[in-house]
PDB file of C-alpha atoms in Angstrom:
ATOM      1  CA  MET W 289     -22.004 -20.831  10.645  1.00  0.00           C
ATOM      2  CA  THR W 290     -20.167 -19.985  13.823  1.00  0.00           C
ATOM      3  CA  ASP W 291     -16.939 -17.348  13.376  1.00  0.00           C
ATOM      4  CA  THR W 292     -13.620 -19.314  15.185  1.00  0.00           C
ATOM      5  CA  PRO W 293     -11.055 -16.540  16.337  1.00  0.00           C
ATOM      6  CA  ALA W 294      -8.065 -16.878  14.125  1.00  0.00           C
ATOM      7  CA  ALA W 295      -5.887 -17.174  17.524  1.00  0.00           C
ATOM      8  CA  LEU W 296      -7.509 -20.391  17.475  1.00  0.00           C
ATOM      9  CA  ARG W 297      -6.471 -22.073  13.985  1.00  0.00           C
ATOM     10  CA  GLU W 298      -4.045 -24.129  13.643  1.00  0.00           C
ATOM     11  CA  HIS W 299      -3.151 -22.392  10.008  1.00  0.00           C
ATOM     12  CA  HIS W 300      -4.359 -19.123   9.963  1.00  0.00           C
ATOM     13  CA  HIS W 301      -1.186 -17.069   8.902  1.00  0.00           C
ATOM     14  CA  ALA W 302       0.696 -17.575   5.002  1.00  0.00           C
ATOM     15  CA  ASP W 303       3.607 -19.561   5.079  1.00  0.00           C
ATOM     16  CA  VAL W 304       6.058 -16.124   5.089  1.00  0.00           C
ATOM     17  CA  SER W 305       9.231 -17.940   6.123  1.00  0.00           C
ATOM     18  CA  GLY W 306       9.940 -20.517   3.298  1.00  0.00           C
ATOM     19  CA  GLY W 307      11.930 -18.389   1.015  1.00  0.00           C
ATOM     20  CA  TRP W 308      10.053 -18.843  -2.428  1.00  0.00           C
ATOM     21  CA  LEU W 309       7.684 -16.121  -2.653  1.00  0.00           C
ATOM     22  CA  ARG W 310       9.076 -13.714  -3.192  1.00  0.00           C
ATOM     23  CA  PRO W 311      12.054 -15.017  -5.890  1.00  0.00           C
ATOM     24  CA  ALA W 312       9.313 -16.851  -7.390  1.00  0.00           C
ATOM     25  CA  VAL W 313       7.096 -13.415  -8.003  1.00  0.00           C
ATOM     26  CA  PHE W 314      10.033 -11.438  -8.776  1.00  0.00           C
ATOM     27  CA  GLY W 315      10.715 -14.052 -12.020  1.00  0.00           C
ATOM     28  CA  ALA W 316       8.049 -13.913 -12.551  1.00  0.00           C
ATOM     29  CA  MET W 317       7.518 -10.354 -13.425  1.00  0.00           C
ATOM     30  CA  ASP W 318      11.452  -9.915 -14.639  1.00  0.00           C
ATOM     31  CA  GLY W 319      10.618 -12.488 -16.873  1.00  0.00           C
ATOM     32  CA  LEU W 320       7.123 -11.162 -18.019  1.00  0.00           C
ATOM     33  CA  VAL W 321       8.960  -7.167 -18.347  1.00  0.00           C
ATOM     34  CA  THR W 322      12.274  -8.253 -19.418  1.00  0.00           C
ATOM     35  CA  ASN W 323      11.040  -9.728 -22.428  1.00  0.00           C
ATOM     36  CA  ILE W 324       8.045  -7.979 -23.542  1.00  0.00           C
ATOM     37  CA  ALA W 325      10.873  -4.681 -23.303  1.00  0.00           C
ATOM     38  CA  LEU W 326      13.535  -6.862 -25.643  1.00  0.00           C
ATOM     39  CA  ILE W 327      10.614  -7.677 -28.068  1.00  0.00           C
ATOM     40  CA  ALA W 328       9.590  -4.673 -28.019  1.00  0.00           C
ATOM     41  CA  GLY W 329      12.653  -3.213 -28.337  1.00  0.00           C
ATOM     42  CA  VAL W 330      14.385  -5.596 -31.869  1.00  0.00           C
ATOM     43  CA  GLY W 331      10.638  -5.376 -32.932  1.00  0.00           C
ATOM     44  CA  GLY W 332      10.733  -1.516 -33.329  1.00  0.00           C
ATOM     45  CA  GLY W 333      14.204  -1.555 -34.693  1.00  0.00           C
ATOM     46  CA  GLY W 334      12.538  -3.379 -37.719  1.00  0.00           C
ATOM     47  CA  VAL W 335      14.308  -6.787 -37.108  1.00  0.00           C
ATOM     48  CA  SER W 336      12.475  -9.984 -38.874  1.00  0.00           C
ATOM     49  CA  PRO W 337      10.341 -12.031 -36.644  1.00  0.00           C
ATOM     50  CA  HIS W 338      13.418 -14.935 -36.325  1.00  0.00           C
ATOM     51  CA  SER W 339      15.482 -12.226 -34.615  1.00  0.00           C
ATOM     52  CA  VAL W 340      12.895 -11.277 -32.704  1.00  0.00           C
ATOM     53  CA  VAL W 341      11.879 -14.772 -31.422  1.00  0.00           C
ATOM     54  CA  LEU W 342      16.083 -15.747 -30.884  1.00  0.00           C
ATOM     55  CA  THR W 343      17.030 -12.771 -28.995  1.00  0.00           C
ATOM     56  CA  GLY W 344      13.575 -13.481 -26.620  1.00  0.00           C
ATOM     57  CA  ALA W 345      14.952 -17.286 -25.717  1.00  0.00           C
ATOM     58  CA  ALA W 346      18.412 -15.809 -25.789  1.00  0.00           C
ATOM     59  CA  GLY W 347      17.034 -13.492 -22.685  1.00  0.00           C
ATOM     60  CA  LEU W 348      14.733 -16.444 -21.454  1.00  0.00           C
ATOM     61  CA  VAL W 349      17.846 -18.564 -20.740  1.00  0.00           C
ATOM     62  CA  ALA W 350      20.220 -16.062 -19.633  1.00  0.00           C
ATOM     63  CA  GLY W 351      17.861 -14.217 -17.164  1.00  0.00           C
ATOM     64  CA  ALA W 352      16.573 -17.244 -16.008  1.00  0.00           C
ATOM     65  CA  ILE W 353      19.785 -18.232 -15.181  1.00  0.00           C
ATOM     66  CA  SER W 354      21.100 -15.216 -13.712  1.00  0.00           C
ATOM     67  CA  MET W 355      17.810 -15.573 -11.417  1.00  0.00           C
ATOM     68  CA  GLY W 356      18.398 -19.144 -10.224  1.00  0.00           C
ATOM     69  CA  LEU W 357      21.778 -18.017  -9.045  1.00  0.00           C
ATOM     70  CA  GLY W 358      21.384 -15.007  -8.491  1.00  0.00           C
ATOM     71  CA  GLU W 359      19.082 -16.119  -5.868  1.00  0.00           C
ATOM     72  CA  TYR W 360      21.064 -18.398  -4.349  1.00  0.00           C
ATOM     73  CA  THR W 361      23.828 -16.867  -2.905  1.00  0.00           C
ATOM     74  CA  SER W 362      22.101 -14.421  -1.817  1.00  0.00           C
ATOM     75  CA  VAL W 363      19.847 -16.545  -0.198  1.00  0.00           C
ATOM     76  CA  ARG W 364      22.869 -18.690   0.847  1.00  0.00           C
ATOM     77  CA  SER W 365      25.038 -15.610   2.284  1.00  0.00           C
ATOM     78  CA  ALA W 366      22.198 -14.467   4.099  1.00  0.00           C
ATOM     79  CA  ASN W 367      21.340 -17.167   6.453  1.00  0.00           C
ATOM     80  CA  GLU W 368      25.475 -17.551   7.055  1.00  0.00           C
ATOM     81  CA  GLN W 369      25.037 -14.351   8.156  1.00  0.00           C
ATOM     82  CA  VAL W 370      22.394 -15.829  10.453  1.00  0.00           C
ATOM     83  CA  ALA W 371      24.514 -18.937  10.956  1.00  0.00           C
ATOM     84  CA  ALA W 372      28.177 -16.416  12.708  1.00  0.00           C
ATOM     85  CA  GLU W 373      25.117 -14.473  14.367  1.00  0.00           C
ATOM     86  CA  VAL W 374      23.733 -16.810  16.054  1.00  0.00           C
ATOM     87  CA  ALA W 375      27.023 -19.009  16.683  1.00  0.00           C
ATOM     88  CA  LYS W 376      28.225 -15.602  18.299  1.00  0.00           C
ATOM     89  CA  GLU W 377      25.267 -15.137  20.358  1.00  0.00           C
ATOM     90  CA  ARG W 378      25.328 -18.334  21.443  1.00  0.00           C
ATOM     91  CA  ARG W 379      29.053 -18.158  22.973  1.00  0.00           C
ATOM     92  CA  GLU W 380      27.336 -14.974  24.091  1.00  0.00           C
ATOM     93  CA  LEU W 381      24.696 -16.657  26.810  1.00  0.00           C
ATOM     94  CA  GLU W 382      27.940 -19.296  27.110  1.00  0.00           C
ATOM     95  CA  ARG W 383      30.426 -17.496  28.893  1.00  0.00           C
ATOM     96  CA  HIS W 384      28.046 -15.117  30.355  1.00  0.00           C
ATOM     97  CA  PRO W 385      24.386 -16.328  31.181  1.00  0.00           C
ATOM     98  CA  GLU W 386      23.193 -13.729  33.514  1.00  0.00           C
ATOM     99  CA  ALA W 387      24.742 -10.951  31.872  1.00  0.00           C
ATOM    100  CA  GLU W 388      22.918 -11.906  27.905  1.00  0.00           C
ATOM    101  CA  ALA W 389      19.619 -12.795  30.780  1.00  0.00           C
ATOM    102  CA  ARG W 390      19.836  -8.511  31.742  1.00  0.00           C
ATOM    103  CA  GLU W 391      20.309  -7.831  28.769  1.00  0.00           C
ATOM    104  CA  LEU W 392      16.731  -9.256  27.594  1.00  0.00           C
ATOM    105  CA  ALA W 393      14.425  -8.394  30.742  1.00  0.00           C
ATOM    106  CA  GLU W 394      15.418  -4.591  30.237  1.00  0.00           C
ATOM    107  CA  MET W 395      14.689  -4.730  25.569  1.00  0.00           C
ATOM    108  CA  TRP W 396      11.320  -6.355  27.754  1.00  0.00           C
ATOM    109  CA  VAL W 397      10.657  -4.252  29.682  1.00  0.00           C
ATOM    110  CA  ALA W 398      11.637  -1.607  27.366  1.00  0.00           C
ATOM    111  CA  ARG W 399       8.340  -2.738  25.427  1.00  0.00           C
ATOM    112  CA  GLY W 400       6.062  -1.877  28.835  1.00  0.00           C
ATOM    113  CA  LEU W 401       6.701  -5.384  31.236  1.00  0.00           C
ATOM    114  CA  PRO W 402       6.931  -5.040  34.281  1.00  0.00           C
ATOM    115  CA  ARG W 403      10.488  -5.271  35.498  1.00  0.00           C
ATOM    116  CA  ASP W 404       9.681  -7.900  38.172  1.00  0.00           C
ATOM    117  CA  LEU W 405       8.164  -9.869  35.701  1.00  0.00           C
ATOM    118  CA  ALA W 406      10.563  -8.970  33.203  1.00  0.00           C
ATOM    119  CA  VAL W 407      13.419 -10.279  35.020  1.00  0.00           C
ATOM    120  CA  GLN W 408      11.868 -13.539  36.289  1.00  0.00           C
ATOM    121  CA  VAL W 409      10.557 -14.475  32.741  1.00  0.00           C
ATOM    122  CA  ALA W 410      14.542 -13.906  31.003  1.00  0.00           C
ATOM    123  CA  ASP W 411      15.763 -15.677  34.044  1.00  0.00           C
ATOM    124  CA  ALA W 412      13.810 -18.843  33.544  1.00  0.00           C
ATOM    125  CA  VAL W 413      14.685 -18.885  29.599  1.00  0.00           C
ATOM    126  CA  ARG W 414      18.412 -18.416  30.642  1.00  0.00           C
ATOM    127  CA  HIS W 415      17.890 -21.984  31.940  1.00  0.00           C
ATOM    128  CA  ASN W 416      17.103 -23.866  28.533  1.00  0.00           C
ATOM    129  CA  PRO W 417      20.051 -22.826  26.538  1.00  0.00           C
ATOM    130  CA  GLU W 418      18.811 -23.590  23.118  1.00  0.00           C
ATOM    131  CA  GLU W 419      15.192 -21.229  23.813  1.00  0.00           C
ATOM    132  CA  ALA W 420      17.480 -18.737  25.442  1.00  0.00           C
ATOM    133  CA  LEU W 421      19.320 -18.486  22.259  1.00  0.00           C
ATOM    134  CA  ARG W 422      16.199 -18.832  19.579  1.00  0.00           C
ATOM    135  CA  MET W 423      14.843 -16.318  22.493  1.00  0.00           C
ATOM    136  CA  HIS W 424      17.107 -13.672  21.987  1.00  0.00           C
ATOM    137  CA  VAL W 425      18.056 -13.632  18.484  1.00  0.00           C
ATOM    138  CA  ARG W 426      15.104 -13.488  17.377  1.00  0.00           C
ATOM    139  CA  GLU W 427      14.522  -9.856  19.692  1.00  0.00           C
ATOM    140  CA  GLU W 428      18.528  -8.728  18.784  1.00  0.00           C
ATOM    141  CA  LEU W 429      18.381  -9.611  15.043  1.00  0.00           C
ATOM    142  CA  GLY W 430      15.225 -10.010  14.754  1.00  0.00           C
ATOM    143  CA  VAL W 431      14.830 -13.679  12.900  1.00  0.00           C
ATOM    144  CA  ASP W 432      13.981 -16.880  13.602  1.00  0.00           C
ATOM    145  CA  PRO W 433      16.970 -19.057  13.671  1.00  0.00           C
ATOM    146  CA  ASP W 434      14.703 -22.876  12.654  1.00  0.00           C
ATOM    147  CA  GLU W 435      13.144 -20.872  10.503  1.00  0.00           C
ATOM    148  CA  GLN W 436      15.734 -19.536   7.493  1.00  0.00           C
ATOM    149  CA  PRO W 437      14.874 -19.813   4.249  1.00  0.00           C
ATOM    150  CA  SER W 438      16.063 -22.544   1.668  1.00  0.00           C
ATOM    151  CA  PRO W 439      18.506 -21.213  -1.085  1.00  0.00           C
ATOM    152  CA  TRP W 440      16.950 -23.865  -3.182  1.00  0.00           C
ATOM    153  CA  ALA W 441      13.940 -23.304  -2.818  1.00  0.00           C
ATOM    154  CA  ALA W 442      14.974 -19.260  -4.493  1.00  0.00           C
ATOM    155  CA  ALA W 443      16.413 -20.959  -6.257  1.00  0.00           C
ATOM    156  CA  ILE W 444      14.614 -23.040  -8.508  1.00  0.00           C
ATOM    157  CA  SER W 445      11.582 -20.458  -7.989  1.00  0.00           C
ATOM    158  CA  SER W 446      12.911 -18.343  -9.995  1.00  0.00           C
ATOM    159  CA  PHE W 447      14.370 -19.913 -12.551  1.00  0.00           C
ATOM    160  CA  VAL W 448      11.038 -21.863 -13.110  1.00  0.00           C
ATOM    161  CA  CYS W 449       9.004 -17.957 -12.994  1.00  0.00           C
ATOM    162  CA  PHE W 450      11.564 -16.275 -14.609  1.00  0.00           C
ATOM    163  CA  SER W 451      11.082 -19.092 -17.857  1.00  0.00           C
ATOM    164  CA  VAL W 452       7.187 -19.005 -17.838  1.00  0.00           C
ATOM    165  CA  GLY W 453       7.098 -15.274 -17.464  1.00  0.00           C
ATOM    166  CA  ALA W 454       9.487 -14.493 -20.370  1.00  0.00           C
ATOM    167  CA  LEU W 455       7.818 -17.402 -22.221  1.00  0.00           C
ATOM    168  CA  VAL W 456       4.451 -15.438 -22.434  1.00  0.00           C
ATOM    169  CA  PRO W 457       5.879 -12.637 -24.899  1.00  0.00           C
ATOM    170  CA  LEU W 458       7.132 -15.726 -27.647  1.00  0.00           C
ATOM    171  CA  LEU W 459       3.917 -16.998 -27.933  1.00  0.00           C
ATOM    172  CA  THR W 460       2.766 -15.615 -30.489  1.00  0.00           C
ATOM    173  CA  TYR W 461       5.405 -16.158 -32.606  1.00  0.00           C
ATOM    174  CA  LEU W 462       6.547 -19.418 -31.494  1.00  0.00           C
ATOM    175  CA  LEU W 463       3.073 -20.368 -32.535  1.00  0.00           C
ATOM    176  CA  GLY W 464       3.442 -18.577 -36.240  1.00  0.00           C
ATOM    177  CA  PHE W 465       2.285 -15.517 -35.722  1.00  0.00           C
ATOM    178  CA  THR W 466       4.581 -12.941 -36.531  1.00  0.00           C
ATOM    179  CA  SER W 467       2.352  -9.758 -35.972  1.00  0.00           C
ATOM    180  CA  LEU W 468       4.134  -7.764 -33.572  1.00  0.00           C
ATOM    181  CA  TRP W 469       1.699  -5.994 -31.414  1.00  0.00           C
ATOM    182  CA  LEU W 470      -0.441  -9.269 -31.273  1.00  0.00           C
ATOM    183  CA  ALA W 471       3.137 -10.647 -28.960  1.00  0.00           C
ATOM    184  CA  LEU W 472       3.253  -7.383 -27.019  1.00  0.00           C
ATOM    185  CA  GLY W 473      -0.804  -7.376 -26.323  1.00  0.00           C
ATOM    186  CA  VAL W 474      -0.520 -11.053 -25.102  1.00  0.00           C
ATOM    187  CA  GLY W 475       2.598  -9.794 -23.106  1.00  0.00           C
ATOM    188  CA  GLY W 476       0.207  -6.720 -21.115  1.00  0.00           C
ATOM    189  CA  VAL W 477      -2.622  -9.824 -20.634  1.00  0.00           C
ATOM    190  CA  GLY W 478       0.051 -11.920 -19.174  1.00  0.00           C
ATOM    191  CA  LEU W 479       1.834  -8.690 -16.656  1.00  0.00           C
ATOM    192  CA  PHE W 480      -2.515  -8.184 -15.907  1.00  0.00           C
ATOM    193  CA  VAL W 481      -2.816 -11.695 -15.076  1.00  0.00           C
ATOM    194  CA  ALA W 482       0.455 -12.567 -13.094  1.00  0.00           C
ATOM    195  CA  GLY W 483      -0.327  -9.520 -10.493  1.00  0.00           C
ATOM    196  CA  ALA W 484      -3.832 -10.391  -9.808  1.00  0.00           C
ATOM    197  CA  ILE W 485      -2.851 -14.076  -8.947  1.00  0.00           C
ATOM    198  CA  VAL W 486      -0.298 -11.549  -6.500  1.00  0.00           C
ATOM    199  CA  ALA W 487      -2.928 -10.319  -5.229  1.00  0.00           C
ATOM    200  CA  ARG W 488      -4.711 -14.000  -3.880  1.00  0.00           C
ATOM    201  CA  PHE W 489      -1.386 -13.835  -1.606  1.00  0.00           C
ATOM    202  CA  THR W 490      -1.023  -9.861  -0.467  1.00  0.00           C
ATOM    203  CA  TYR W 491      -4.841  -9.357  -0.420  1.00  0.00           C
ATOM    204  CA  ARG W 492      -4.959  -6.287  -2.793  1.00  0.00           C
ATOM    205  CA  PRO W 493      -7.911  -6.138  -5.399  1.00  0.00           C
ATOM    206  CA  TRP W 494      -6.349  -8.453  -7.854  1.00  0.00           C
ATOM    207  CA  TRP W 495      -7.807  -5.680 -10.122  1.00  0.00           C
ATOM    208  CA  SER W 496      -5.413  -3.071  -9.007  1.00  0.00           C
ATOM    209  CA  SER W 497      -2.914  -4.929  -8.598  1.00  0.00           C
ATOM    210  CA  GLY W 498      -3.284  -6.175 -12.280  1.00  0.00           C
ATOM    211  CA  LEU W 499      -2.914  -3.161 -13.738  1.00  0.00           C
ATOM    212  CA  ARG W 500      -0.164  -1.352 -11.641  1.00  0.00           C
ATOM    213  CA  GLN W 501       1.991  -4.459 -13.196  1.00  0.00           C
ATOM    214  CA  LEU W 502       0.261  -3.655 -16.524  1.00  0.00           C
ATOM    215  CA  LEU W 503       1.713  -0.117 -15.938  1.00  0.00           C
ATOM    216  CA  LEU W 504       4.673  -1.051 -15.320  1.00  0.00           C
ATOM    217  CA  GLY W 505       5.484  -3.165 -17.934  1.00  0.00           C
ATOM    218  CA  GLY W 506       3.914  -0.775 -20.353  1.00  0.00           C
ATOM    219  CA  LEU W 507       5.956   1.564 -19.478  1.00  0.00           C
ATOM    220  CA  ALA W 508       9.205  -0.539 -20.229  1.00  0.00           C
ATOM    221  CA  ALA W 509       7.725  -1.852 -23.742  1.00  0.00           C
ATOM    222  CA  VAL W 510       7.009   1.876 -24.358  1.00  0.00           C
ATOM    223  CA  ALA W 511      10.766   3.487 -23.361  1.00  0.00           C
ATOM    224  CA  THR W 512      12.546   0.092 -25.187  1.00  0.00           C
ATOM    225  CA  TYR W 513      10.052   0.185 -27.951  1.00  0.00           C
ATOM    226  CA  PHE W 514      11.124   4.111 -28.901  1.00  0.00           C
ATOM    227  CA  ILE W 515      14.549   3.766 -28.571  1.00  0.00           C
ATOM    228  CA  GLY W 516      14.871   0.504 -31.291  1.00  0.00           C
ATOM    229  CA  THR W 517      12.876   2.558 -33.831  1.00  0.00           C
ATOM    230  CA  LEU W 518      15.451   6.115 -33.134  1.00  0.00           C
ATOM    231  CA  ILE W 519      18.535   2.852 -33.856  1.00  0.00           C
ATOM    232  CA  GLY W 520      17.132   1.526 -36.037  1.00  0.00           C
ATOM    233  CA  THR W 521      16.083   4.788 -38.663  1.00  0.00           C
ATOM    234  CA  SER W 522      18.875   6.452 -37.594  1.00  0.00           C
ATOM    235  CA  GLY W 523      20.928   3.105 -39.313  1.00  0.00           C
ATOM    236  CA  ILE W 524      23.823   2.521 -36.676  1.00  0.00           C
ATOM    237  CA  VAL W 525      23.451  -0.221 -36.746  1.00  0.00           C
TER     238      VAL W 525
END
């Protein structure tokens, strides 16, 4: 089988501009770690299984809503900031096209392009206003104005993935089992699997990514478990 160069394939890079992967990964991991830590904390305090489920359910709902709203607001605000900067650049191109073309040429020269060629290309681009705008925004802001992430995609992916992640450590209780350690074990498996899945997008070794997430979540669970045990045995509550 002939090895086709990547540059000749239509899609040889993952989509990194859709705005869903980061909030999805963050949401799933946050849901897992948050509820594993919550369950470990209240379980360590010696509360009843019913209280563990109540705490986990409240953490799931509150966390999912908070994550969804937070992602929507942050991505929407970032997009609005980019839009404002694009509008500012459009005004500059309309008022001072020659100066903007010189600025673009100087940036290319600084990157190693011959000055004559940089000036020639910048002047050609200047006569296509929309392409000139995209080129200036990419060079000066480091973003593509036509490929901004969707706040709705970020919010929905974060909400759903947080909910799924937070549900995992609750599964054993919802199925009728009352062992805290079984619930934490299932949560640990969820952390490892989630980390391994993320490796599919980052091309890291799946076992390394899985162990990293398991370790981080485990540290959070250990900390809250001992805090819950301390409070539960001290008679503070």
